[in-house]
C-alpha positions as a printed Julia matrix, in Angstrom:
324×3 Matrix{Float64}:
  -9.73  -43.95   39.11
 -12.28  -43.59   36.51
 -13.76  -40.32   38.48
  -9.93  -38.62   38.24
  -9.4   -40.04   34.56
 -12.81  -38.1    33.78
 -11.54  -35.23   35.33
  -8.23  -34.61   33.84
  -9.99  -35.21   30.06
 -12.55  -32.14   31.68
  -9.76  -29.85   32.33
  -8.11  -30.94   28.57
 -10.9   -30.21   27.22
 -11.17  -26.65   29.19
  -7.6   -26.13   27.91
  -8.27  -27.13   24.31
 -11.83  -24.79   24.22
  -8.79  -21.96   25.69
  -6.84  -22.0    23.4
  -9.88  -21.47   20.92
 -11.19  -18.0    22.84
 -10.65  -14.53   21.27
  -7.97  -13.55   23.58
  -5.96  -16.76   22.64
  -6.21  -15.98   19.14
  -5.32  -12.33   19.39
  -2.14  -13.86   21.08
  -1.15  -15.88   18.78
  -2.37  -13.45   15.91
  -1.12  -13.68   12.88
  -0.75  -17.25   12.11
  -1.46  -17.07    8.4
  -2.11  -14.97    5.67
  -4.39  -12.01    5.72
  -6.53  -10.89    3.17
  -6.95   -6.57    2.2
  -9.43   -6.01    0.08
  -9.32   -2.64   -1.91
 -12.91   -1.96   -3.0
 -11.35   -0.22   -6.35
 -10.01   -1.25   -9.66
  -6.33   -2.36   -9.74
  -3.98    0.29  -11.14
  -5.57    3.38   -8.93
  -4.41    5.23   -6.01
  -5.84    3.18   -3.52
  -4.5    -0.07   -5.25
  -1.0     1.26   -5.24
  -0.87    2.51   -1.68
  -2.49   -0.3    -0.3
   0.15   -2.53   -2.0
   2.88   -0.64   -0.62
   1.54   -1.13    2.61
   0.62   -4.67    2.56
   3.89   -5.35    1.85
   5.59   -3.62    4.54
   3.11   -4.65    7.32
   3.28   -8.33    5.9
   7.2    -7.86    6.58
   6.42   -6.8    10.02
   3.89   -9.34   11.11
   5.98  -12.37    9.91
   2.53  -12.83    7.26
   1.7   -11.91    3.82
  -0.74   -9.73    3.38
  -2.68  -10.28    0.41
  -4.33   -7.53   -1.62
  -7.5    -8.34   -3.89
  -9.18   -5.75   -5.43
 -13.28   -5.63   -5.9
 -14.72   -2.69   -7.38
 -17.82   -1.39   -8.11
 -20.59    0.45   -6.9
 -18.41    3.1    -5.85
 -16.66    0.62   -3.48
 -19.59   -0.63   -1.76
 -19.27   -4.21   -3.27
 -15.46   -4.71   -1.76
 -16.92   -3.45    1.31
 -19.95   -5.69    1.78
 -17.41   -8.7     1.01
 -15.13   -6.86    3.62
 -17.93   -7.21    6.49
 -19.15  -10.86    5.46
 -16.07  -12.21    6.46
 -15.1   -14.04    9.86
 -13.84  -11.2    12.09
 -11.13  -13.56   13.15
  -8.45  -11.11   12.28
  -7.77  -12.1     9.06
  -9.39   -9.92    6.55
  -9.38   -5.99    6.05
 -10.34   -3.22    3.99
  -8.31   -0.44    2.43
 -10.76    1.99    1.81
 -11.46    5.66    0.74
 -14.72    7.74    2.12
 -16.91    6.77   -0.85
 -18.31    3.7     0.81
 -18.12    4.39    4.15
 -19.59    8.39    4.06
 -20.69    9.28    0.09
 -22.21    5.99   -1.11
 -24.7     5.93    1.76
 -25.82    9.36    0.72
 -26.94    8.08   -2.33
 -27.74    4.4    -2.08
 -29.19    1.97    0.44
 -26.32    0.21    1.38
 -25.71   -3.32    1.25
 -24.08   -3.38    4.74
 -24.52   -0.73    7.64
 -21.8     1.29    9.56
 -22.24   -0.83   12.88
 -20.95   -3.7    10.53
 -17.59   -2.83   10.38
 -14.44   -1.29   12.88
 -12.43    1.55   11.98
  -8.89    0.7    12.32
  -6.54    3.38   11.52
  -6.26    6.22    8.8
  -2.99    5.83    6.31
  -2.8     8.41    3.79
  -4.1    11.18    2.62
  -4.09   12.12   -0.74
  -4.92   16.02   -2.73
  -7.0    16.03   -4.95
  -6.23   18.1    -8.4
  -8.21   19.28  -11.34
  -6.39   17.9   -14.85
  -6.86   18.55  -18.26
  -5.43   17.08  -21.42
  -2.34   19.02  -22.43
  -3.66   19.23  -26.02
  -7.05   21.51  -24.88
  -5.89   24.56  -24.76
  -7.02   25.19  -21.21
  -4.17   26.42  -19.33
  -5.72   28.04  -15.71
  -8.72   27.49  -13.48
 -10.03   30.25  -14.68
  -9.69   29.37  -18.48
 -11.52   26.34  -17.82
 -14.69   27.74  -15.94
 -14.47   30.49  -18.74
 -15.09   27.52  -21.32
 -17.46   26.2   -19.38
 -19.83   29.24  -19.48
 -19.25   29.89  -22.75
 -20.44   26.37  -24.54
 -22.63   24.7   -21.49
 -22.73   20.4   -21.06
 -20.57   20.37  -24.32
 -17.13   19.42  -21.99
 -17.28   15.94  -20.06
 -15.43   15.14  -16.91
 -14.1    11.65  -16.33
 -14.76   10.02  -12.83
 -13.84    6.88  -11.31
 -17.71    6.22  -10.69
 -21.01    7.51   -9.24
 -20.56    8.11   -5.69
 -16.77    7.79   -6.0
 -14.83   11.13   -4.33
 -14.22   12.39   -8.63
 -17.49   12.73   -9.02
 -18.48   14.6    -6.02
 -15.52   16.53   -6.17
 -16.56   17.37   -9.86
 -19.79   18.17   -8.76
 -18.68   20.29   -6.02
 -16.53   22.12   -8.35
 -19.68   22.7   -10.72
 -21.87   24.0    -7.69
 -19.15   26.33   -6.5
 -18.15   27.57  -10.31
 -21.32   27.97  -11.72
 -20.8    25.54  -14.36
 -22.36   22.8   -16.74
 -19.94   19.89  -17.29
 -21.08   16.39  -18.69
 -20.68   13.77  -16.12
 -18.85   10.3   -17.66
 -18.38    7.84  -14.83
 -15.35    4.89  -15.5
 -14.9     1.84  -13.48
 -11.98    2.92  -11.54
  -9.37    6.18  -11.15
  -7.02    4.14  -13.68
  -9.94    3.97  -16.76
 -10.81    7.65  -15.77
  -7.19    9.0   -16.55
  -6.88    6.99  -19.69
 -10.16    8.38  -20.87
  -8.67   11.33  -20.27
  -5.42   10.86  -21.72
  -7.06    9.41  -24.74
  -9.18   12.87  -25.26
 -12.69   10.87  -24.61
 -13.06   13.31  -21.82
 -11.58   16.66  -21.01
 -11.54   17.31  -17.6
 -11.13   15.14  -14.15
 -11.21   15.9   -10.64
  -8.91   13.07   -9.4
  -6.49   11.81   -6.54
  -2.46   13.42   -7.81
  -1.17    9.93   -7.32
  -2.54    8.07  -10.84
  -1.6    11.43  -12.98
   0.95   12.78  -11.8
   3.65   11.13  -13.66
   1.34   12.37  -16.66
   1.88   15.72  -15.1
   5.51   15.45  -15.31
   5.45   14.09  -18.43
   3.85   16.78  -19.99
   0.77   14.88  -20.92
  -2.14   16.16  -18.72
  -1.56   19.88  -17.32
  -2.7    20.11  -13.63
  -5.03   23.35  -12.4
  -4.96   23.46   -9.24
  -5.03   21.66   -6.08
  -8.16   21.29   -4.28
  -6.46   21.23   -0.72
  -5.82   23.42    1.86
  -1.96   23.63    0.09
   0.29   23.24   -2.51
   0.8    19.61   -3.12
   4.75   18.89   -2.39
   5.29   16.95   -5.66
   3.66   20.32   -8.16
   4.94   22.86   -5.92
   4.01   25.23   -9.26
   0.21   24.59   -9.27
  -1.92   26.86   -7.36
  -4.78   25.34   -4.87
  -8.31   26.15   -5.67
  -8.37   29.08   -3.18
  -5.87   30.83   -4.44
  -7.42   30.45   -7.76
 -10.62   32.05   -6.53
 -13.06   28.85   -5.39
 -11.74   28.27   -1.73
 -14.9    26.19   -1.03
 -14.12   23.08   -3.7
 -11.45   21.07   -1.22
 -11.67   17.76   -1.74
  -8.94   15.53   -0.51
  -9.1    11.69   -0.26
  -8.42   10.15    3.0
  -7.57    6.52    2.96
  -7.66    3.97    5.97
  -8.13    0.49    7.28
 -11.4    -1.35    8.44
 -12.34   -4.62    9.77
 -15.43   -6.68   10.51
 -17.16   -5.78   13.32
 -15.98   -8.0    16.17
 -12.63   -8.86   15.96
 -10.46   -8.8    18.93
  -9.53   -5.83   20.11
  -5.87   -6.96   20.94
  -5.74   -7.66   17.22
  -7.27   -4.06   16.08
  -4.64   -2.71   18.03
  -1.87   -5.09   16.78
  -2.67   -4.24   13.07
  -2.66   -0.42   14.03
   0.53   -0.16   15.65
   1.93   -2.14   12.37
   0.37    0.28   10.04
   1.79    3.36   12.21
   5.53    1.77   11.91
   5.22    1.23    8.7
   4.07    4.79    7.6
   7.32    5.75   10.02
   9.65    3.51    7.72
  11.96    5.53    5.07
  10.79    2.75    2.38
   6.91    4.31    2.83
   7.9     7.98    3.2
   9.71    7.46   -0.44
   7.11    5.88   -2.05
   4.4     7.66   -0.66
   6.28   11.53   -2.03
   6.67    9.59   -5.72
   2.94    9.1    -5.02
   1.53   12.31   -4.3
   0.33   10.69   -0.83
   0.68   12.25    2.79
   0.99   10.04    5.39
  -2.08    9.88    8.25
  -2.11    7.79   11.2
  -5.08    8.37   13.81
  -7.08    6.61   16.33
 -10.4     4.59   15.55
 -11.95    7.64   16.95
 -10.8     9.82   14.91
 -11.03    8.15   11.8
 -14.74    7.69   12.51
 -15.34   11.48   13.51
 -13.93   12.49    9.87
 -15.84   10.07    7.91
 -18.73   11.85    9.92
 -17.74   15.21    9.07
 -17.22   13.61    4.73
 -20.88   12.77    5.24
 -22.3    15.89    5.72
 -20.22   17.47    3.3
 -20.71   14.51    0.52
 -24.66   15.13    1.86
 -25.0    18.65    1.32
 -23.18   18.39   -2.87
 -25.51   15.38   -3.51
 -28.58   17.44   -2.02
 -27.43   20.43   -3.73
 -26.69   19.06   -7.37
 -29.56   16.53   -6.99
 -27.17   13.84   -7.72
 -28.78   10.16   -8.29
 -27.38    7.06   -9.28
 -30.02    6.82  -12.36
């Protein structure tokens, strides 16, 4: 009697230690609120994407998905906080390249790339090269011709060193020939009320957080620096066909997790970002936003933030960029 009563509290045990395993979990994944850090101030692109998706895919999954937003150090801090936490499922990362493919050209990183899973891409978003309405620049070509003329005496706002601004700024300076002050801001939001606010003069930022200052007539956009016309300012020209074809510098945007979570989970999450991106609500937002919608496999998320590394390399190396 004893022997059989030992047994069955063995095998309830057994059962109990089940229902603890990773596969058990990924079943009954999610059973509570998840956690999507954005590695940027609130009020940029990334913030307001990321909160349109959290929303939806917290619809979806029957959880909220909660967004907090850590910046700094070009998005490396979120990050590190990102792969610190329990890879049970319940914490991601909305992230742009910087701290997954520019930081680490710069910096040694707080956290290394076998640290963390690459979910899915989401978005991408152009890039475009804004002035204040007020400065009298009105073309590409005005503003590299004002450039020449008075060198380092115009200052270009970026959302931080090592964020995609700068090095799209920088790229812009290599490939124009041109001496522009760098002034980094905590965040895309700061960045485009410095520039709003005439503290700077130029910025090389993601169309979503200026382009209702676009429309507005407030900042006047140059040109795109994509591979085409951006939907929303069908009117401005892209970089190549205002004579620098090499400055293309669009943001990609995606998910990541800490390494080890279960794949059944990875998957789950990436099949609710892809329906969501597929939803009318998203497609709406994301054309008010400027944003393109980009859904891939972990593959091929990882094989482009390979390819942003050796391009992000090769500016850095070229402008001698340091974090000094």
């Amino acid at each position: 009697m004893r022997r059989r009563f030992l047994s069955s509290m063995c095998g309830l045990a057994a059962l109990a230690l089940a229902g603890t395993s990773p596969l058990a979990q990924a079943q009954a994944w999610p059973a509570k609120p998840m956690l999507l850090i954005v590695p940027y101030a609130a009020g940029g692109p990334s913030d307001a994407i990321a909160r349109m998706l959290a929303k939806k895919i917290g619809t979806q999954l029957g959880q909220p998905v909660i967004v907090d937003n850590r910046a700094g150090a070009g998005g490396t801090i979120g990050v590190a906080a990102m792969v610190k936490a329990a890879p049970d499922g319940y914490t991601f990362a909305f992230t742009g390249p910087g701290p997954l493919a520019g930081m680490p050209t710069l910096m040694k990183m707080p956290y290394a790339q076998t640290d963390y899973e690459y979910v899915t891409l989401a978005a991408r978003v152009p890039s475009v090269i804004v002035v204040g309405s007020g400065s009298g620049i009105s073309s590409l070509s005005d503003l590299i011709g004002k450039a020449k003329a008075a060198p380092g005496k115009l200052n270009y706002g970026s959302a931080g060193n090592g964020t995609t601004p700068h090095i799209g700024a920088e790229l812009l300076k290599l490939e124009a020939g041109v001496d522009i002050t760098h002034v980094p801001y905590k965040g895309a939001a700061p960045a485009v009320t410095a520039l709003l606010g005439g503290e700077v003069q130029v910025a090389m930022v993601d169309v979503t957080p200026v382009l209702q200052h676009v429309k507005a007539g407030k900042l006047k956009a140059l040109a795109v620096a994509g591979a085409s016309r951006a939907t929303q300012l069908p009117d401005v020209p892209t970089t190549r066909e205002a004579g620098l074809p090499g400055v293309q510098m669009d943001t990609n945007y995606g998910f990541i997790a800490p390494k080890g979570v279960a794949p059944d989970v990875l998957k789950k999450m990436r099949e609710a970002v892809a329906t969501a991106l597929q939803s009318d609500e998203i497609k709406e937002q994301f054309a008010k936003q400027g944003a393109v919608a980009v859904g891939s496999s972990p593959q091929e998320y990882a094989k482009l933030m390979a390819a942003e590394y050796d391009k992000w390399h090769a500016v850095v190396t070229r402008a001698r960029i340091t974090l000094d």
